[in-house]
Amino acid sequence: MLTAAETAAPADAVDVIAHDLRRRFNATKVSFLIVDLTGKSVARLSTAGTVGCGREAERIPMPGSVYEQVIRTQRLYQEITGRGQRVIVPVTNRGDAIGLLELLLPAAPGEDILDAVGEAAHVLAYIVIANERFTDFYTWGKRSRPPTLAAEIQYQLLPPSLSCEAAQFTLCGSLEPSEDLSGDTFDYTLDRDALHVSVTDPMGHDIDAALAATVLVSALRGARRAGADLAEQAHLADRALADHGQGHATGQLLRIGLHTGQAQLVNAGHPWPLRMREGIAEVIACEVDHPFGLSVRLPHPYRVQDIDLRPGDRLLMLTDGMLEHHGEEIDLAALLEHTQDLHPRETALTLTSAVRDAAGGRLEDDATVMCLDWHGPQETQRHVSSGADTQQASAGRAKRQP
């Protein structure tokens, strides 16, 4: 199957899976649906058994749909329809919900067929990830509307996968853009010893904010990849933005030792994070240093501070768009407690959507969160047989009273 996908053109690689499943199981229809960047809809990008979709692909809202159910549970769904047996399986890689594989079969499948379909969906996740480097086809599917230039720049600054599951943690970021993009970004990377997370918020709007965000995120990534510690990363980002000469930015840098559980933080004029422990959410009051880009006027070193992070904690990093304007109408701590039984993917989306809804769909500032569940350094391996840990999925979590 992988060899056949390699033979196909990048935009057609998904069709290899679709046609293979149709041939093997006599499926009358096989579709791949990709989740868009908002997490609120899916686009039917590829369908075997019908005329090609092209750029007129069907877009389906997820809230309340069976597709949302499969994404939330990360489990197979099947039902009997007038046209045959409908089967939907998640297409996921390391907790990043890429999309869904949907089949219409002539009869109820046995466990062997369902297992084969699940394996094909797991392979499909890798095929999409590998081939989206060579074509815009999958990127187009993730977008419900054409982006502005500022939005295009901002999207390119986000990590390739918005969610990640590892043995020691699960995380997800969500960004609700304002009408005039404000340059919010979040980023993370995982190495052998540590998890690195950042959330940044430049001043300004549109292209100016997007360019400032580009300088800031690139400086942070470059410093991190060169092995700089947190204080040096902050210092280099500060100098880069000062040299750019276009304003300043707030930001928060986090490093968690995977084998020690030690968590360290640099706060550059940014809103304090929230921590939920045993069902209770509280603000983590920390030392606040000057924003990035102001070293000429405020030449003080950035302080690296330890924060108390224990197995079972949920940490929320956010931008001021979650707190100002209509965001002040939302009790974030209460909402964080209310969503404690959800995967960080659903929690992050719920939080940013609540702020957008409070603003009537027209935000004055970007609203961004990064939600992280810390499982602890005692965990050394993921317990999975597919692309997601179903015990970490929203439906797999034990129900607890807030």
Short mmCIF file of C-alpha atoms in Angstrom, two decimals:
data_model
loop_
_atom_site.label_atom_id
_atom_site.label_comp_id
_atom_site.label_asym_id
_atom_site.label_seq_id
_atom_site.Cartn_x
_atom_site.Cartn_y
_atom_site.Cartn_z
CA MET A 1 0.00 0.00 0.00
CA LEU A 2 2.82 2.42 0.87
CA THR A 3 4.60 1.55 -2.36
CA ALA A 4 1.44 2.25 -4.35
CA ALA A 5 1.03 5.60 -2.54
CA GLU A 6 4.62 6.46 -3.40
CA THR A 7 3.91 5.73 -7.04
CA ALA A 8 0.90 8.06 -7.13
CA ALA A 9 1.10 11.84 -7.40
CA PRO A 10 1.09 13.60 -3.96
CA ALA A 11 -2.46 14.91 -4.38
CA ASP A 12 -3.64 11.44 -5.45
CA ALA A 13 -1.87 9.39 -2.76
CA VAL A 14 -5.00 9.18 -0.61
CA ASP A 15 -6.90 7.67 -3.52
CA VAL A 16 -4.58 4.66 -3.34
CA ILE A 17 -6.00 3.74 0.06
CA ALA A 18 -9.55 4.45 -1.07
CA HIS A 19 -9.32 2.26 -4.18
CA ASP A 20 -7.54 -0.51 -2.27
CA LEU A 21 -10.30 -0.67 0.35
CA ARG A 22 -12.99 -0.54 -2.30
CA ARG A 23 -11.39 -3.46 -4.13
CA ARG A 24 -10.67 -5.61 -1.07
CA PHE A 25 -14.01 -5.23 0.67
CA ASN A 26 -16.37 -4.45 -2.23
CA ALA A 27 -17.04 -1.04 -0.74
CA THR A 28 -19.42 1.04 -2.84
CA LYS A 29 -17.93 4.28 -1.50
CA VAL A 30 -14.72 5.22 0.32
CA SER A 31 -14.04 8.81 1.40
CA PHE A 32 -11.29 10.70 3.19
CA LEU A 33 -12.46 13.74 5.18
CA ILE A 34 -9.86 16.18 6.51
CA VAL A 35 -10.39 18.30 9.64
CA ASP A 36 -9.99 22.02 9.01
CA LEU A 37 -7.82 24.34 11.08
CA THR A 38 -10.75 25.55 13.19
CA GLY A 39 -11.61 22.02 14.29
CA LYS A 40 -15.25 22.81 13.52
CA SER A 41 -15.76 21.21 10.09
CA VAL A 42 -14.43 18.55 7.74
CA ALA A 43 -13.90 18.60 3.98
CA ARG A 44 -14.48 15.49 1.88
CA LEU A 45 -11.22 15.57 -0.09
CA SER A 46 -11.19 12.20 -1.80
CA THR A 47 -13.95 9.79 -2.76
CA ALA A 48 -13.54 6.46 -4.55
CA GLY A 49 -16.74 5.38 -6.22
CA THR A 50 -17.91 8.86 -7.26
CA VAL A 51 -16.73 11.66 -9.53
CA GLY A 52 -13.63 13.45 -8.16
CA CYS A 53 -14.29 16.35 -5.80
CA GLY A 54 -11.44 18.69 -6.76
CA ARG A 55 -11.70 22.08 -5.13
CA GLU A 56 -15.46 21.83 -4.88
CA ALA A 57 -15.19 19.38 -2.00
CA GLU A 58 -18.15 19.06 0.34
CA ARG A 59 -17.61 20.84 3.66
CA ILE A 60 -19.55 19.50 6.63
CA PRO A 61 -19.98 21.23 10.03
CA MET A 62 -18.80 18.90 12.80
CA PRO A 63 -20.75 20.06 15.89
CA GLY A 64 -23.41 17.49 16.71
CA SER A 65 -22.41 15.21 13.84
CA VAL A 66 -21.22 11.61 13.86
CA TYR A 67 -17.87 12.93 12.61
CA GLU A 68 -17.46 14.92 15.81
CA GLN A 69 -18.31 11.78 17.78
CA VAL A 70 -15.55 9.80 16.06
CA ILE A 71 -12.99 12.58 16.57
CA ARG A 72 -13.90 12.90 20.26
CA THR A 73 -13.91 9.17 21.00
CA GLN A 74 -11.15 8.20 18.55
CA ARG A 75 -13.12 5.00 18.05
CA LEU A 76 -14.73 3.31 15.07
CA TYR A 77 -18.39 4.03 14.33
CA GLN A 78 -20.76 1.90 12.28
CA GLU A 79 -24.45 1.94 11.42
CA ILE A 80 -26.88 0.29 9.04
CA THR A 81 -28.21 2.55 6.28
CA GLY A 82 -30.53 2.05 3.34
CA ARG A 83 -27.49 1.77 1.08
CA GLY A 84 -25.42 -0.60 3.20
CA GLN A 85 -23.19 -0.62 6.28
CA ARG A 86 -21.59 2.74 7.04
CA VAL A 87 -18.20 2.61 8.78
CA ILE A 88 -16.20 5.66 9.95
CA VAL A 89 -12.74 5.44 11.53
CA PRO A 90 -10.39 8.20 12.78
CA VAL A 91 -7.26 9.12 10.81
CA THR A 92 -4.90 10.17 13.59
CA ASN A 93 -1.16 10.37 14.24
CA ARG A 94 0.22 10.74 17.79
CA GLY A 95 -3.06 12.27 18.93
CA ASP A 96 -3.28 14.75 16.07
CA ALA A 97 -6.75 14.24 14.58
CA ILE A 98 -6.06 14.64 10.86
CA GLY A 99 -9.42 13.44 9.60
CA LEU A 100 -11.67 10.44 9.02
CA LEU A 101 -12.00 7.49 6.67
CA GLU A 102 -15.59 6.66 5.71
CA LEU A 103 -16.74 3.49 3.93
CA LEU A 104 -20.05 2.17 2.66
CA LEU A 105 -20.00 -1.65 2.67
CA PRO A 106 -22.58 -4.01 1.19
CA ALA A 107 -22.91 -6.07 4.39
CA ALA A 108 -22.01 -5.98 8.06
CA PRO A 109 -18.22 -6.42 8.27
CA GLY A 110 -16.49 -8.91 10.53
CA GLU A 111 -13.83 -7.99 13.05
CA ASP A 112 -11.09 -8.85 10.59
CA ILE A 113 -12.40 -6.30 8.08
CA LEU A 114 -12.85 -3.63 10.77
CA ASP A 115 -9.29 -4.25 11.96
CA ALA A 116 -8.00 -3.91 8.40
CA VAL A 117 -9.91 -0.67 7.89
CA GLY A 118 -8.47 0.70 11.16
CA GLU A 119 -4.95 -0.23 10.06
CA ALA A 120 -5.52 1.44 6.69
CA ALA A 121 -6.64 4.62 8.45
CA HIS A 122 -3.46 4.61 10.54
CA VAL A 123 -1.35 4.21 7.40
CA LEU A 124 -3.38 6.96 5.74
CA ALA A 125 -2.36 9.40 8.50
CA TYR A 126 1.30 8.88 7.58
CA ILE A 127 0.53 9.14 3.86
CA VAL A 128 -1.17 12.52 4.35
CA ILE A 129 1.66 13.85 6.54
CA ALA A 130 4.32 12.72 4.06
CA ASN A 131 2.57 14.03 0.94
CA GLU A 132 1.39 17.40 2.21
CA ARG A 133 5.03 18.51 1.96
CA PHE A 134 4.73 18.33 -1.83
CA THR A 135 1.28 19.73 -2.58
CA ASP A 136 -1.16 22.41 -1.39
CA PHE A 137 -4.08 20.00 -1.76
CA TYR A 138 -4.28 19.01 1.91
CA THR A 139 -3.54 22.52 3.14
CA TRP A 140 -6.43 23.79 1.02
CA GLY A 141 -8.71 21.19 2.59
CA LYS A 142 -7.88 22.45 6.07
CA ARG A 143 -9.08 25.97 5.27
CA SER A 144 -12.72 26.89 5.14
CA ARG A 145 -11.98 30.21 3.42
CA PRO A 146 -9.05 31.82 1.55
CA PRO A 147 -6.68 33.52 4.02
CA THR A 148 -5.46 37.09 3.85
CA LEU A 149 -1.72 37.63 3.46
CA ALA A 150 -1.39 38.25 7.21
CA ALA A 151 -3.35 35.08 7.94
CA GLU A 152 -1.19 33.05 5.53
CA ILE A 153 1.93 34.19 7.38
CA GLN A 154 0.36 33.50 10.77
CA TYR A 155 -0.78 29.98 9.82
CA GLN A 156 2.71 29.11 8.58
CA LEU A 157 4.10 29.97 12.02
CA LEU A 158 1.95 27.42 13.80
CA PRO A 159 3.34 23.93 14.44
CA PRO A 160 2.48 21.38 11.72
CA SER A 161 0.40 19.39 14.23
CA LEU A 162 -1.83 21.30 16.64
CA SER A 163 -2.11 18.29 18.99
CA CYS A 164 0.44 15.85 20.35
CA GLU A 165 0.22 12.82 22.63
CA ALA A 166 3.33 11.46 24.31
CA ALA A 167 3.91 9.18 27.27
CA GLN A 168 4.44 12.06 29.69
CA PHE A 169 1.92 14.59 28.35
CA THR A 170 -0.92 15.44 26.00
CA LEU A 171 -1.30 18.92 24.53
CA CYS A 172 -3.22 20.94 21.99
CA GLY A 173 -3.28 24.56 20.85
CA SER A 174 -6.18 26.54 19.43
CA LEU A 175 -6.21 30.00 17.79
CA GLU A 176 -9.36 32.00 17.05
CA PRO A 177 -8.23 34.84 14.75
CA SER A 178 -9.63 38.34 15.13
CA GLU A 179 -11.10 40.38 12.29
CA ASP A 180 -7.74 42.19 11.98
CA LEU A 181 -5.21 39.48 12.77
CA SER A 182 -3.08 40.27 15.81
CA GLY A 183 -0.19 37.86 15.25
CA ASP A 184 -0.82 35.37 18.07
CA THR A 185 1.21 32.18 17.81
CA PHE A 186 1.87 29.05 19.81
CA ASP A 187 4.62 26.51 19.29
CA TYR A 188 5.98 23.32 20.79
CA THR A 189 8.64 20.74 20.14
CA LEU A 190 9.65 17.51 21.78
CA ASP A 191 13.17 16.19 22.14
CA ARG A 192 14.56 13.25 24.07
CA ASP A 193 14.78 15.06 27.39
CA ALA A 194 12.34 17.95 27.32
CA LEU A 195 9.14 19.44 26.02
CA HIS A 196 9.37 23.08 24.89
CA VAL A 197 6.23 25.22 24.62
CA SER A 198 5.76 28.90 23.76
CA VAL A 199 2.85 31.31 23.37
CA THR A 200 3.49 34.79 21.92
CA ASP A 201 1.45 37.90 21.16
CA PRO A 202 2.96 40.83 19.19
CA MET A 203 1.48 44.29 19.30
CA GLY A 204 -0.41 45.58 16.27
CA HIS A 205 -2.62 44.04 13.64
CA ASP A 206 -2.58 42.57 10.14
CA ILE A 207 0.70 42.43 8.22
CA ASP A 208 2.76 44.34 10.83
CA ALA A 209 1.77 41.88 13.53
CA ALA A 210 2.37 38.93 11.21
CA LEU A 211 5.89 40.15 10.35
CA ALA A 212 6.72 40.79 14.00
CA ALA A 213 5.45 37.29 14.83
CA THR A 214 7.67 35.87 12.09
CA VAL A 215 10.77 37.51 13.57
CA LEU A 216 9.84 36.45 17.09
CA VAL A 217 8.95 32.81 16.39
CA SER A 218 11.94 32.36 14.08
CA ALA A 219 14.29 33.77 16.72
CA LEU A 220 12.86 31.48 19.38
CA ARG A 221 13.08 28.41 17.16
CA GLY A 222 16.59 29.23 16.04
CA ALA A 223 17.79 29.72 19.62
CA ARG A 224 16.07 26.57 20.81
CA ARG A 225 17.50 24.48 17.98
CA ALA A 226 20.96 25.83 18.75
CA GLY A 227 20.64 24.47 22.29
CA ALA A 228 20.11 27.77 24.12
CA ASP A 229 18.51 27.60 27.55
CA LEU A 230 15.27 29.42 28.35
CA ALA A 231 16.91 32.66 29.45
CA GLU A 232 19.08 32.80 26.33
CA GLN A 233 16.11 31.98 24.08
CA ALA A 234 14.21 34.88 25.60
CA HIS A 235 17.20 37.20 25.29
CA LEU A 236 17.80 36.38 21.62
CA ALA A 237 14.10 36.77 20.78
CA ASP A 238 14.09 40.11 22.58
CA ARG A 239 17.10 41.37 20.65
CA ALA A 240 15.74 40.12 17.32
CA LEU A 241 12.46 41.98 17.80
CA ALA A 242 14.28 45.11 18.99
CA ASP A 243 16.49 45.02 15.88
CA HIS A 244 13.39 44.57 13.74
CA GLY A 245 12.23 47.92 15.14
CA GLN A 246 8.51 47.28 14.80
CA GLY A 247 7.08 47.23 18.30
CA HIS A 248 7.18 44.61 20.99
CA ALA A 249 5.48 41.36 21.97
CA THR A 250 4.51 39.53 25.11
CA GLY A 251 5.31 35.88 25.45
CA GLN A 252 5.71 32.88 27.69
CA LEU A 253 8.29 30.11 27.35
CA LEU A 254 7.94 26.77 29.10
CA ARG A 255 10.35 23.86 29.41
CA ILE A 256 9.42 20.57 31.11
CA GLY A 257 11.98 17.86 31.79
CA LEU A 258 10.49 14.59 30.58
CA HIS A 259 12.54 12.47 32.98
CA THR A 260 12.43 14.79 35.99
CA GLY A 261 9.10 16.58 35.73
CA GLN A 262 10.85 19.88 36.47
CA ALA A 263 8.97 22.75 34.83
CA GLN A 264 10.57 26.13 34.19
CA LEU A 265 8.99 29.29 32.85
CA VAL A 266 9.97 32.68 31.43
CA ASN A 267 7.23 35.30 31.39
CA ALA A 268 7.80 38.30 29.10
CA GLY A 269 4.95 40.62 30.06
CA HIS A 270 2.40 37.91 29.36
CA PRO A 271 -0.85 36.88 31.13
CA TRP A 272 -0.32 34.31 33.87
CA PRO A 273 -1.05 30.67 33.12
CA LEU A 274 -3.76 28.65 34.84
CA ARG A 275 -3.26 25.27 36.48
CA MET A 276 -6.00 22.80 37.30
CA ARG A 277 -5.21 20.33 40.04
CA GLU A 278 -7.69 17.81 41.46
CA GLY A 279 -10.53 19.58 39.70
CA ILE A 280 -9.71 23.10 40.94
CA ALA A 281 -8.36 25.73 38.52
CA GLU A 282 -6.19 28.56 39.79
CA VAL A 283 -3.93 31.22 38.31
CA ILE A 284 -0.18 30.59 38.68
CA ALA A 285 1.20 33.90 39.92
CA CYS A 286 4.73 34.26 38.52
CA GLU A 287 7.38 36.92 38.09
CA VAL A 288 6.78 39.07 35.00
CA ASP A 289 9.69 40.46 32.98
CA HIS A 290 9.60 43.04 30.20
CA PRO A 291 8.04 42.13 26.82
CA PHE A 292 10.23 41.05 23.93
CA GLY A 293 11.66 43.95 21.92
CA LEU A 294 12.16 46.39 24.81
CA SER A 295 15.71 45.49 25.87
CA VAL A 296 17.02 48.91 24.77
CA ARG A 297 14.73 50.68 27.21
CA LEU A 298 14.57 47.94 29.86
CA PRO A 299 17.93 46.14 29.87
CA HIS A 300 17.15 43.53 32.53
CA PRO A 301 17.84 39.79 32.19
CA TYR A 302 14.93 37.39 31.89
CA ARG A 303 14.31 35.29 34.97
CA VAL A 304 13.83 31.51 34.71
CA GLN A 305 11.46 30.40 37.44
CA ASP A 306 10.33 26.98 38.59
CA ILE A 307 6.63 26.21 38.57
CA ASP A 308 4.92 23.46 40.51
CA LEU A 309 3.69 20.84 38.05
CA ARG A 310 2.54 17.42 39.24
CA PRO A 311 1.20 14.31 37.49
CA GLY A 312 -2.50 14.81 36.80
CA ASP A 313 -2.23 18.61 36.45
CA ARG A 314 -3.67 20.49 33.49
CA LEU A 315 -1.84 23.68 32.46
CA LEU A 316 -3.36 26.41 30.32
CA MET A 317 -1.26 29.08 28.61
CA LEU A 318 -3.17 31.87 26.87
CA THR A 319 -2.98 35.29 25.23
CA ASP A 320 -4.71 38.46 26.41
CA GLY A 321 -7.39 38.04 23.73
CA MET A 322 -8.84 35.38 26.04
CA LEU A 323 -9.14 37.95 28.83
CA GLU A 324 -9.85 41.34 27.25
CA HIS A 325 -12.85 42.77 25.41
CA HIS A 326 -15.50 40.01 25.28
CA GLY A 327 -13.12 37.51 26.87
CA GLU A 328 -13.72 39.14 30.23
CA GLU A 329 -17.29 37.81 30.07
CA ILE A 330 -15.95 34.24 30.26
CA ASP A 331 -14.97 32.65 33.58
CA LEU A 332 -11.98 30.73 32.24
CA ALA A 333 -11.23 28.96 35.51
CA ALA A 334 -14.81 27.70 35.76
CA LEU A 335 -14.82 26.65 32.10
CA LEU A 336 -11.50 24.86 32.55
CA GLU A 337 -12.99 22.93 35.46
CA HIS A 338 -16.14 22.18 33.49
CA THR A 339 -14.13 20.69 30.61
CA GLN A 340 -11.72 18.68 32.73
CA ASP A 341 -12.98 15.37 31.32
CA LEU A 342 -12.29 16.42 27.75
CA HIS A 343 -9.12 15.81 25.75
CA PRO A 344 -6.99 18.99 25.51
CA ARG A 345 -8.06 19.14 21.85
CA GLU A 346 -11.73 19.61 22.79
CA THR A 347 -10.95 21.77 25.83
CA ALA A 348 -8.82 24.21 23.83
CA LEU A 349 -11.49 24.47 21.13
CA THR A 350 -14.25 24.97 23.72
CA LEU A 351 -12.35 27.80 25.42
CA THR A 352 -11.51 29.79 22.29
CA SER A 353 -14.97 29.20 20.82
CA ALA A 354 -16.57 30.53 24.01
CA VAL A 355 -14.70 33.82 23.63
CA ARG A 356 -15.58 34.05 19.96
CA ASP A 357 -19.25 33.37 20.70
CA ALA A 358 -19.26 36.04 23.41
CA ALA A 359 -17.97 38.49 20.79
CA GLY A 360 -20.72 37.56 18.36
CA GLY A 361 -18.16 35.99 16.03
CA ARG A 362 -16.14 39.21 15.57
CA LEU A 363 -13.10 39.25 17.84
CA GLU A 364 -11.13 42.45 18.38
CA ASP A 365 -8.01 40.48 19.31
CA ASP A 366 -6.77 36.98 18.56
CA ALA A 367 -7.82 34.45 21.23
CA THR A 368 -5.23 31.71 21.72
CA VAL A 369 -4.69 28.90 24.22
CA MET A 370 -2.31 26.00 24.68
CA CYS A 371 -3.76 23.26 26.90
CA LEU A 372 -1.37 20.69 28.38
CA ASP A 373 -2.05 17.61 30.50
CA TRP A 374 0.98 16.44 32.46
CA HIS A 375 0.96 12.68 33.06
CA GLY A 376 4.34 12.58 34.78
CA PRO A 377 7.93 11.35 34.27
CA GLN A 378 7.00 7.89 35.51
CA GLU A 379 5.27 7.31 32.18
CA THR A 380 7.76 6.14 29.57
CA GLN A 381 5.63 4.65 26.78
CA ARG A 382 2.32 5.41 25.10
CA HIS A 383 -0.29 2.67 25.38
CA VAL A 384 -1.71 2.61 21.88
CA SER A 385 -2.43 0.31 18.97
CA SER A 386 -3.31 3.12 16.55
CA GLY A 387 -2.74 6.85 16.18
CA ALA A 388 -4.48 7.85 19.41
CA ASP A 389 -4.57 6.80 23.05
CA THR A 390 -8.29 6.08 23.44
CA GLN A 391 -8.00 6.39 27.22
CA GLN A 392 -6.90 10.00 26.72
CA ALA A 393 -9.77 10.70 24.30
CA SER A 394 -12.69 12.65 25.70
CA ALA A 395 -15.00 9.63 25.85
CA GLY A 396 -12.31 7.45 27.46
CA ARG A 397 -11.68 9.61 30.50
CA ALA A 398 -13.14 8.80 33.89
CA LYS A 399 -15.93 11.19 34.83
CA ARG A 400 -15.06 13.38 37.78
CA GLN A 401 -17.02 15.99 39.60
CA PRO A 402 -15.59 19.54 39.24
#
